[in-house]
Amino acid sequence: MGSVLAVDLGASSGRAILGELKDGKINLKEVSRFPNKPIYKKGALSWNTDDLFSEIKKSIIEAKKFVEVESIGIDTWGVDFGLLDENGNLITLPANYRDSRTKGILERVSKLFSLEDLYMITGNQIMEINTLFQLLALREKNPELFYQVKTILLIPDLFNYLLTGKIAAECSIASTTQLTNSYTKEWSEKVLNNFELSRHMFPNIVKEGNYLGTTKPELELGDIKVINVCQHDTASAVVSVPSERDFLFISCGTWSLIGTELKEPILSKDAMKFNLTNESGHSGSTRLLKNCTGLWLIQELKRNYEEDGVNYSYEEIANIASLVSSNKCLIDTDDEIFLDPGDMRERIVSYAKRTNQSIPNKPEEFFRCAYESLAHTYKKTIEEIEIVTNKRFEDIHIVGGGSNATFFCQLVANITGKKVIAGPGEATAIGNIVIQLISLKKIKDVAEARKIISNSFDLITFMPNMK
């Protein structure tokens, strides 16, 4: 029996992981791990998709040394996209959502179309980084480039195209764009027409589990099936949450995505006021969630100290932060001053002065401030989700890289007052793998997959300590 290969690309790193279903359990083998570092291209912060595609091909070749690879699925972060010309060639490297070109665009857009109406159609949290606003900024600032575009492909769809030559848009990744109808899960003609965007630029939307095609012969990778998994990494991560009842999830990576799984979108005024987003999940479900800054703050602080010649591992960071007995500075982790790369210590100090709080000084104080502030952001967001859904949740499932930080998981339990179940750590890759296995008829559905996941991976429970 062949194995399946999950390629999971995050905003700071990528990984390729083999998955095999054997004796009722999923076995994983990491094939490769590589950095994903944005570069400046023609003055724009961009993704180096050439290097990333090279890493994907190398990962497939490496995986084939161990097993027969039956299929591959790719998931990535949302909103960003590649532009193809009429010959099917990439016009330029895809812009990074942190590029400054969308600054101030919401004010201009609001004069053309009610942001409330836009929310009621798309269900998406109104954020400058969303695909719609990136496209409008591109047309406004680089019209000569924009009018060369024949096809727009979101990042995982772009890599699938490079592997197969086939064009499609998978549902979960399309739902991050602010261009789809949250009920029909198709491109919104009303939004496209209002902003004068051609429907022909956007591929037809397919569901997760769709068999797209096989790897192109000229790539010399063999005859490997390419499957549209839940291509938004959060959607894949939620597939792997091992729960049989209503649950809260926190997918904790560079971004923290906090939410729950629903049968239908919620487009209420409260949902919009709290800036909650409705995105497509597996089996026609909706993920009601909020995009919040995540471990980005920790990553940047770590990088800041490395530039000073001080190297901390993430384990060391958690250890020194845990020794701070009382943190006297809390920041709004979603304040725009923390969005862009830079010296987070200076920005935290600036925020503390502006809000009349104690000023961190030592490394452990900066890291503790970031961790504790994140946990308070989670608490506030969870309270908002409970108001909008009219539900009270008992458990929080933390998945992704943050689930490995025991200090942080306990901190979240303490501050939210809820039980935290941590794991699996490679949630996104696991969700990617099980969608492939469902497509290949080796697992019946997501409900069965979640039972298998629960039996396959160790989970750690943290009870709140309110002292």
Coordinates of C-alpha atoms in Angstrom, one line a residue:
M1 CA 0.0 0.0 0.0
G2 CA 1.4 3.4 -1.0
S3 CA 1.8 6.4 1.3
V4 CA 0.6 9.9 0.8
L5 CA 2.7 13.1 1.0
A6 CA 1.5 16.2 2.7
V7 CA 3.2 19.5 1.9
D8 CA 2.4 22.1 4.5
L9 CA 3.7 25.5 3.8
G10 CA 3.4 28.1 6.5
A11 CA 4.3 31.8 6.5
S12 CA 7.8 31.1 8.0
S13 CA 8.6 27.5 7.1
G14 CA 7.5 24.5 5.1
R15 CA 7.5 20.8 5.7
A16 CA 6.8 17.6 3.8
I17 CA 5.4 14.7 5.8
L18 CA 4.6 11.1 4.7
G19 CA 1.4 9.6 6.1
E20 CA 0.4 5.9 6.1
L21 CA -2.7 4.2 7.5
K22 CA -1.6 0.9 9.1
D23 CA -3.5 -1.2 11.6
G24 CA -6.0 1.5 12.2
K25 CA -3.4 4.2 13.0
I26 CA -1.8 7.0 11.0
N27 CA 2.0 6.8 11.0
L28 CA 4.0 9.9 10.1
K29 CA 7.5 10.4 8.7
E30 CA 9.0 13.8 8.2
V31 CA 10.7 14.0 4.9
S32 CA 12.0 17.6 4.8
R33 CA 11.7 20.9 6.5
F34 CA 12.8 24.2 5.0
P35 CA 12.5 28.0 5.6
N36 CA 10.1 30.2 3.8
K37 CA 11.7 33.6 3.7
P38 CA 10.1 36.5 1.9
I39 CA 12.3 38.5 -0.4
Y40 CA 12.0 42.0 -2.0
K41 CA 11.4 41.9 -5.7
K42 CA 11.0 45.2 -7.6
G43 CA 10.4 46.9 -4.3
A44 CA 7.6 44.6 -3.2
L45 CA 7.8 42.1 -0.3
S46 CA 7.3 38.8 -2.2
W47 CA 7.2 35.0 -1.7
N48 CA 10.0 33.1 -3.4
T49 CA 7.7 30.6 -5.0
D50 CA 10.6 29.4 -7.3
D51 CA 12.6 28.2 -4.3
L52 CA 9.5 26.8 -2.6
F53 CA 8.5 24.8 -5.7
S54 CA 12.1 23.5 -5.9
E55 CA 11.7 22.4 -2.3
I56 CA 8.4 20.6 -3.1
K57 CA 10.0 18.7 -5.9
K58 CA 13.0 17.8 -3.8
S59 CA 10.7 16.6 -1.1
I60 CA 8.8 14.3 -3.5
I61 CA 12.1 12.8 -4.7
E62 CA 13.3 12.3 -1.1
A63 CA 10.0 10.7 -0.1
K64 CA 10.2 8.2 -3.0
K65 CA 13.5 6.9 -1.5
F66 CA 11.4 5.5 1.4
V67 CA 8.1 4.5 0.0
E68 CA 5.8 4.5 -3.0
V69 CA 4.1 7.9 -3.0
E70 CA 0.5 7.4 -4.2
S71 CA -0.6 11.0 -3.9
I72 CA 0.3 14.5 -2.8
G73 CA -1.7 17.4 -1.3
I74 CA -0.5 20.9 -0.6
D75 CA -1.9 23.4 1.9
T76 CA -0.7 26.9 2.6
W77 CA -1.6 30.2 4.3
G78 CA -4.5 32.1 2.8
V79 CA -5.1 35.3 0.8
D80 CA -2.0 35.5 -1.3
F81 CA -1.9 34.6 -5.0
G82 CA 0.1 34.2 -8.2
L83 CA -0.7 35.9 -11.5
L84 CA -0.6 34.0 -14.8
D85 CA -0.4 35.6 -18.2
E86 CA -2.2 34.4 -21.3
N87 CA 0.5 31.8 -21.9
G88 CA 0.1 30.3 -18.5
N89 CA 3.4 31.8 -17.2
L90 CA 3.8 33.4 -13.8
I91 CA 4.1 37.2 -14.4
T92 CA 6.0 38.0 -11.2
L93 CA 6.6 36.5 -7.8
P94 CA 3.5 36.6 -5.6
A95 CA 3.3 39.5 -3.3
N96 CA 3.4 38.9 0.5
Y97 CA 0.3 39.9 2.5
R98 CA 2.7 41.9 4.8
D99 CA 3.7 44.2 1.8
S100 CA 2.7 47.8 2.4
R101 CA 0.7 48.2 -0.8
T102 CA -2.7 47.8 0.8
K103 CA -2.2 50.4 3.6
G104 CA -5.2 52.6 3.8
I105 CA -7.2 50.8 1.1
L106 CA -10.2 50.0 3.4
E107 CA -11.0 53.7 3.6
R108 CA -11.0 54.0 -0.2
V109 CA -13.0 50.8 -0.7
S110 CA -15.7 51.9 1.8
K111 CA -16.5 54.8 -0.5
L112 CA -17.3 52.3 -3.3
F113 CA -19.1 49.6 -1.4
S114 CA -20.5 49.2 2.1
L115 CA -18.1 47.2 4.2
E116 CA -21.1 45.9 6.1
D117 CA -22.7 44.7 2.8
L118 CA -19.3 43.1 1.8
Y119 CA -19.3 41.2 5.1
M120 CA -22.8 40.0 4.7
I121 CA -22.0 38.5 1.3
T122 CA -18.6 37.0 1.9
G123 CA -18.6 36.5 5.7
N124 CA -15.0 37.4 5.8
Q125 CA -13.3 39.4 8.5
I126 CA -12.5 42.8 6.9
M127 CA -8.7 42.9 6.7
E128 CA -6.5 44.9 4.4
I129 CA -4.5 41.7 3.6
N130 CA -7.5 39.9 2.0
T131 CA -7.2 39.0 -1.7
L132 CA -9.9 41.4 -2.8
F133 CA -8.0 44.4 -1.4
Q134 CA -4.7 43.1 -2.6
L135 CA -6.1 43.0 -6.2
L136 CA -7.6 46.4 -5.9
A137 CA -4.2 47.8 -4.7
L138 CA -2.4 46.0 -7.5
R139 CA -4.8 47.5 -10.1
E140 CA -4.4 50.9 -8.6
K141 CA -0.6 51.0 -8.2
N142 CA 0.5 48.6 -11.0
P143 CA -2.1 48.7 -13.7
E144 CA 0.4 47.7 -16.4
L145 CA 1.0 44.4 -14.5
F146 CA -2.7 43.9 -13.5
Y147 CA -3.9 44.1 -17.1
Q148 CA -1.5 41.3 -18.2
V149 CA -3.4 38.9 -15.9
K150 CA -5.4 36.1 -17.4
T151 CA -5.7 33.8 -14.3
I152 CA -5.4 34.3 -10.6
L153 CA -4.3 31.3 -8.6
L154 CA -4.1 31.2 -4.8
I155 CA -0.8 29.9 -3.5
P156 CA -1.6 26.2 -3.1
D157 CA -3.6 26.2 -6.4
L158 CA -0.5 27.7 -8.0
F159 CA 1.7 24.9 -6.9
N160 CA -0.8 22.3 -7.9
Y161 CA -0.8 24.0 -11.4
L162 CA 3.0 23.8 -11.5
L163 CA 2.8 20.1 -10.7
T164 CA 0.0 19.1 -13.0
G165 CA -0.7 21.9 -15.5
K166 CA -4.4 21.8 -14.3
I167 CA -6.2 24.9 -13.0
A168 CA -8.7 24.8 -10.2
A169 CA -9.6 26.7 -7.0
E170 CA -10.2 24.7 -3.9
C171 CA -13.1 25.8 -1.7
S172 CA -11.4 26.4 1.6
I173 CA -8.6 28.5 0.2
A174 CA -11.0 30.4 -2.1
S175 CA -13.0 31.3 1.0
T176 CA -10.2 33.5 2.4
T177 CA -10.3 35.9 -0.5
Q178 CA -13.4 38.1 0.4
L179 CA -14.6 37.2 -3.1
T180 CA -16.9 34.2 -2.4
N181 CA -20.5 33.9 -1.2
S182 CA -20.4 32.4 2.2
Y183 CA -23.6 30.3 1.6
T184 CA -23.1 29.1 -1.9
K185 CA -19.3 28.9 -1.5
E186 CA -18.9 30.1 -5.1
W187 CA -17.3 33.3 -6.4
S188 CA -19.7 36.2 -5.7
E189 CA -20.8 37.7 -9.0
K190 CA -22.1 40.8 -7.0
V191 CA -18.7 41.5 -5.4
L192 CA -16.8 40.8 -8.7
N193 CA -19.1 43.0 -10.7
N194 CA -19.1 45.8 -8.2
F195 CA -15.3 46.0 -8.2
E196 CA -15.1 45.3 -12.0
L197 CA -13.1 42.1 -11.6
S198 CA -13.6 39.6 -14.4
R199 CA -15.0 36.3 -13.4
H200 CA -12.9 34.7 -16.1
M201 CA -9.7 35.4 -14.1
F202 CA -10.9 33.0 -11.3
P203 CA -10.9 29.2 -11.8
N204 CA -13.9 27.1 -11.0
I205 CA -14.1 26.1 -7.4
V206 CA -13.7 22.4 -6.4
K207 CA -14.3 20.6 -3.1
E208 CA -11.7 19.1 -1.0
G209 CA -10.9 15.5 -2.0
N210 CA -11.0 16.4 -5.7
Y211 CA -8.6 14.4 -7.9
L212 CA -6.9 17.2 -9.9
G213 CA -4.5 15.2 -12.0
T214 CA -1.1 13.6 -12.0
T215 CA 2.4 15.1 -11.9
K216 CA 3.5 16.3 -15.3
P217 CA 5.9 13.9 -17.1
E218 CA 8.5 16.6 -17.7
L219 CA 9.0 17.0 -14.0
E220 CA 10.2 13.4 -13.9
L221 CA 8.6 12.7 -10.5
G222 CA 6.7 9.6 -11.5
D223 CA 2.9 9.2 -11.8
I224 CA 1.7 10.7 -8.6
K225 CA -1.9 11.8 -8.0
V226 CA -2.4 15.4 -7.0
I227 CA -5.4 15.8 -4.7
N228 CA -7.1 19.1 -3.7
V229 CA -7.0 18.8 0.1
C230 CA -8.4 21.5 2.4
Q231 CA -5.8 23.8 1.0
H232 CA -6.1 26.5 3.6
D233 CA -3.8 25.3 6.4
T234 CA -6.3 26.2 9.1
A235 CA -9.0 24.1 7.3
S236 CA -6.6 21.2 7.3
A237 CA -5.7 21.7 10.9
V238 CA -9.4 21.7 12.0
V239 CA -10.0 18.4 10.1
S240 CA -7.5 16.9 12.6
V241 CA -9.1 18.1 15.8
P242 CA -9.9 14.8 17.6
S243 CA -13.3 15.7 19.0
E244 CA -16.8 14.3 18.5
R245 CA -18.7 17.3 20.1
D246 CA -18.8 21.0 19.7
F247 CA -15.3 22.4 20.2
L248 CA -13.2 25.5 20.2
F249 CA -10.0 25.3 18.3
I250 CA -6.8 27.4 18.3
S251 CA -4.6 26.7 15.4
C252 CA -1.4 28.2 16.7
G253 CA 1.4 29.1 14.4
T254 CA 2.7 32.5 13.0
W255 CA -1.0 33.4 13.2
S256 CA -3.4 32.3 15.8
L257 CA -6.8 31.2 14.4
I258 CA -9.4 30.9 17.0
G259 CA -12.8 29.5 16.2
T260 CA -15.4 26.7 16.0
E261 CA -16.9 24.5 13.4
L262 CA -20.5 25.2 12.3
K263 CA -23.0 23.8 9.7
E264 CA -23.8 27.3 8.4
P265 CA -22.2 30.7 8.4
I266 CA -23.2 33.4 10.9
L267 CA -23.5 36.8 9.4
S268 CA -24.9 38.8 12.3
K269 CA -24.1 42.3 13.3
D270 CA -22.3 41.0 16.4
A271 CA -20.2 38.7 14.2
M272 CA -19.2 41.7 12.1
K273 CA -18.6 43.9 15.1
F274 CA -16.3 41.3 16.6
N275 CA -14.6 40.9 13.2
L276 CA -15.2 37.2 13.0
T277 CA -14.7 35.4 9.7
N278 CA -16.7 32.6 8.1
E279 CA -14.5 30.3 6.0
S280 CA -15.3 27.0 4.2
G281 CA -14.3 23.8 5.9
H282 CA -14.5 20.1 5.1
S283 CA -17.8 18.5 4.0
G284 CA -19.5 21.9 3.4
S285 CA -18.9 23.1 7.0
T286 CA -18.1 26.6 8.0
R287 CA -15.3 27.6 10.3
L288 CA -16.3 30.7 12.3
L289 CA -13.0 32.2 13.5
K290 CA -10.9 35.2 14.1
N291 CA -7.4 35.7 12.6
C292 CA -5.2 37.0 15.4
T293 CA -1.5 37.6 15.6
G294 CA 0.1 34.4 16.9
L295 CA 3.6 33.2 17.5
W296 CA 4.8 35.9 15.1
L297 CA 5.6 38.1 18.1
I298 CA 7.7 35.3 19.7
Q299 CA 9.4 34.6 16.3
E300 CA 10.3 38.2 15.8
L301 CA 11.6 38.7 19.4
K302 CA 13.7 35.5 18.9
R303 CA 15.1 37.0 15.7
N304 CA 15.7 40.4 17.4
Y305 CA 17.9 38.7 20.0
E306 CA 19.7 36.6 17.4
E307 CA 20.7 39.8 15.6
D308 CA 22.2 40.9 18.9
G309 CA 24.2 37.6 19.0
V310 CA 21.9 35.9 21.6
N311 CA 20.4 32.6 20.4
Y312 CA 17.4 31.1 22.2
S313 CA 15.6 27.9 21.3
Y314 CA 11.8 28.0 21.6
E315 CA 12.1 25.6 24.6
E316 CA 14.5 28.0 26.3
I317 CA 12.2 30.9 25.5
A318 CA 9.2 29.2 27.2
N319 CA 11.4 28.2 30.2
I320 CA 12.7 31.8 30.9
A321 CA 9.2 33.3 30.3
S322 CA 7.7 30.8 32.8
L323 CA 10.1 32.1 35.5
V324 CA 8.7 35.6 35.4
S325 CA 6.4 35.6 38.5
S326 CA 4.3 38.6 37.6
N327 CA 3.9 40.2 34.2
K328 CA 2.9 43.9 34.5
C329 CA 2.6 44.7 30.9
L330 CA -0.1 43.5 28.5
I331 CA -0.2 44.5 24.8
D332 CA -2.9 44.4 22.2
T333 CA -1.3 41.8 20.1
D334 CA -3.4 42.8 17.1
D335 CA -2.3 46.5 17.2
E336 CA -1.0 47.4 13.8
I337 CA 2.4 48.4 15.2
F338 CA 3.1 44.6 15.7
L339 CA 2.1 43.6 12.2
D340 CA 5.2 44.3 10.2
P341 CA 8.7 42.9 10.7
G342 CA 11.0 44.9 13.0
D343 CA 12.3 45.2 16.5
M344 CA 9.4 44.1 18.7
R345 CA 11.2 45.1 21.9
E346 CA 11.1 48.8 20.8
R347 CA 7.4 48.5 19.8
I348 CA 6.4 46.8 23.1
V349 CA 8.2 49.5 25.0
S350 CA 6.5 52.2 22.9
Y351 CA 3.1 50.5 23.6
A352 CA 3.8 50.2 27.3
K353 CA 4.7 53.9 27.5
R354 CA 1.6 54.9 25.5
T355 CA -0.7 52.9 27.8
N356 CA 1.1 53.8 31.1
Q357 CA 2.3 50.3 32.0
S358 CA 5.5 48.9 33.4
I359 CA 8.2 48.7 30.8
P360 CA 9.8 45.2 30.1
N361 CA 13.6 45.2 30.1
K362 CA 15.0 41.7 30.3
P363 CA 14.5 39.0 27.5
E364 CA 12.3 36.9 29.8
E365 CA 10.0 39.9 30.5
F366 CA 9.5 40.6 26.8
F367 CA 8.7 36.9 26.0
R368 CA 6.4 36.7 29.0
C369 CA 4.6 39.9 27.9
A370 CA 4.1 38.4 24.4
Y371 CA 2.9 35.0 25.7
E372 CA 0.5 36.4 28.3
S373 CA -0.9 39.0 26.0
L374 CA -1.6 36.3 23.4
A375 CA -3.5 34.3 26.0
H376 CA -5.6 37.3 26.9
T377 CA -6.4 37.9 23.2
Y378 CA -7.6 34.2 23.1
K379 CA -9.8 34.8 26.1
K380 CA -11.4 37.9 24.6
T381 CA -12.0 36.2 21.2
I382 CA -13.5 33.1 22.8
E383 CA -16.0 35.3 24.7
E384 CA -17.0 36.9 21.4
I385 CA -17.5 33.6 19.7
E386 CA -19.6 32.4 22.6
I387 CA -21.8 35.5 22.3
V388 CA -22.2 35.1 18.5
T389 CA -22.9 31.3 18.6
N390 CA -25.0 31.5 21.8
K391 CA -22.9 28.5 23.0
R392 CA -20.8 27.8 26.0
F393 CA -17.7 25.7 25.2
E394 CA -15.9 23.6 27.8
D395 CA -12.8 22.6 25.9
I396 CA -10.2 24.3 23.8
H397 CA -8.2 22.2 21.3
I398 CA -4.8 23.8 20.6
V399 CA -3.2 22.3 17.5
G400 CA -0.1 23.2 15.5
G401 CA 3.3 24.4 16.7
G402 CA 1.9 26.1 19.8
S403 CA 0.5 22.9 21.2
N404 CA 4.1 21.8 21.9
A405 CA 4.7 24.6 24.4
T406 CA 3.4 23.2 27.7
F407 CA 4.0 26.5 29.5
F408 CA 1.9 28.4 27.0
C409 CA -0.9 25.8 27.0
Q410 CA -1.2 26.0 30.8
L411 CA -1.2 29.8 30.6
V412 CA -4.1 29.6 28.1
A413 CA -6.0 27.2 30.4
N414 CA -5.4 29.5 33.4
I415 CA -6.4 32.7 31.7
T416 CA -9.5 31.4 29.8
G417 CA -10.6 29.1 32.7
K418 CA -11.2 26.3 30.2
K419 CA -9.7 22.9 29.8
V420 CA -7.0 22.8 27.1
I421 CA -6.4 19.7 25.0
A422 CA -3.0 20.1 23.2
G423 CA -2.2 18.2 20.0
P424 CA -1.6 17.0 17.5
G425 CA 1.4 19.2 16.8
E426 CA 1.5 18.5 13.1
A427 CA -2.3 19.0 12.9
T428 CA -2.2 20.7 9.5
A429 CA -0.2 17.9 7.8
I430 CA -2.4 15.3 9.5
G431 CA -5.6 17.0 8.2
N432 CA -4.0 17.2 4.7
I433 CA -3.1 13.4 4.9
V434 CA -6.6 12.2 6.0
I435 CA -8.3 14.2 3.2
Q436 CA -6.1 12.4 0.7
L437 CA -6.9 9.0 2.4
I438 CA -10.6 9.8 2.2
S439 CA -10.2 10.7 -1.5
L440 CA -8.4 7.4 -2.0
K441 CA -11.2 5.5 -0.3
K442 CA -9.0 4.4 2.6
I443 CA -11.0 6.3 5.2
K444 CA -14.8 6.7 5.0
D445 CA -15.1 10.3 6.2
V446 CA -13.9 13.0 8.6
A447 CA -15.8 11.5 11.5
E448 CA -13.9 8.2 11.1
A449 CA -10.7 10.1 10.5
R450 CA -11.0 12.0 13.8
K451 CA -11.4 8.7 15.7
I452 CA -8.3 7.3 14.0
I453 CA -6.4 10.5 14.8
S454 CA -7.4 10.3 18.4
N455 CA -6.0 6.7 18.6
S456 CA -2.8 7.6 16.7
F457 CA -1.4 10.6 18.6
D458 CA -0.7 11.6 22.2
L459 CA -2.8 14.5 23.5
I460 CA -2.0 16.4 26.7
T461 CA -4.8 17.9 28.8
F462 CA -4.2 21.1 30.9
M463 CA -6.8 22.0 33.5
P464 CA -7.1 25.7 34.5
N465 CA -5.3 26.8 37.7
M466 CA -7.1 29.9 38.7
K467 CA -4.7 30.8 41.6

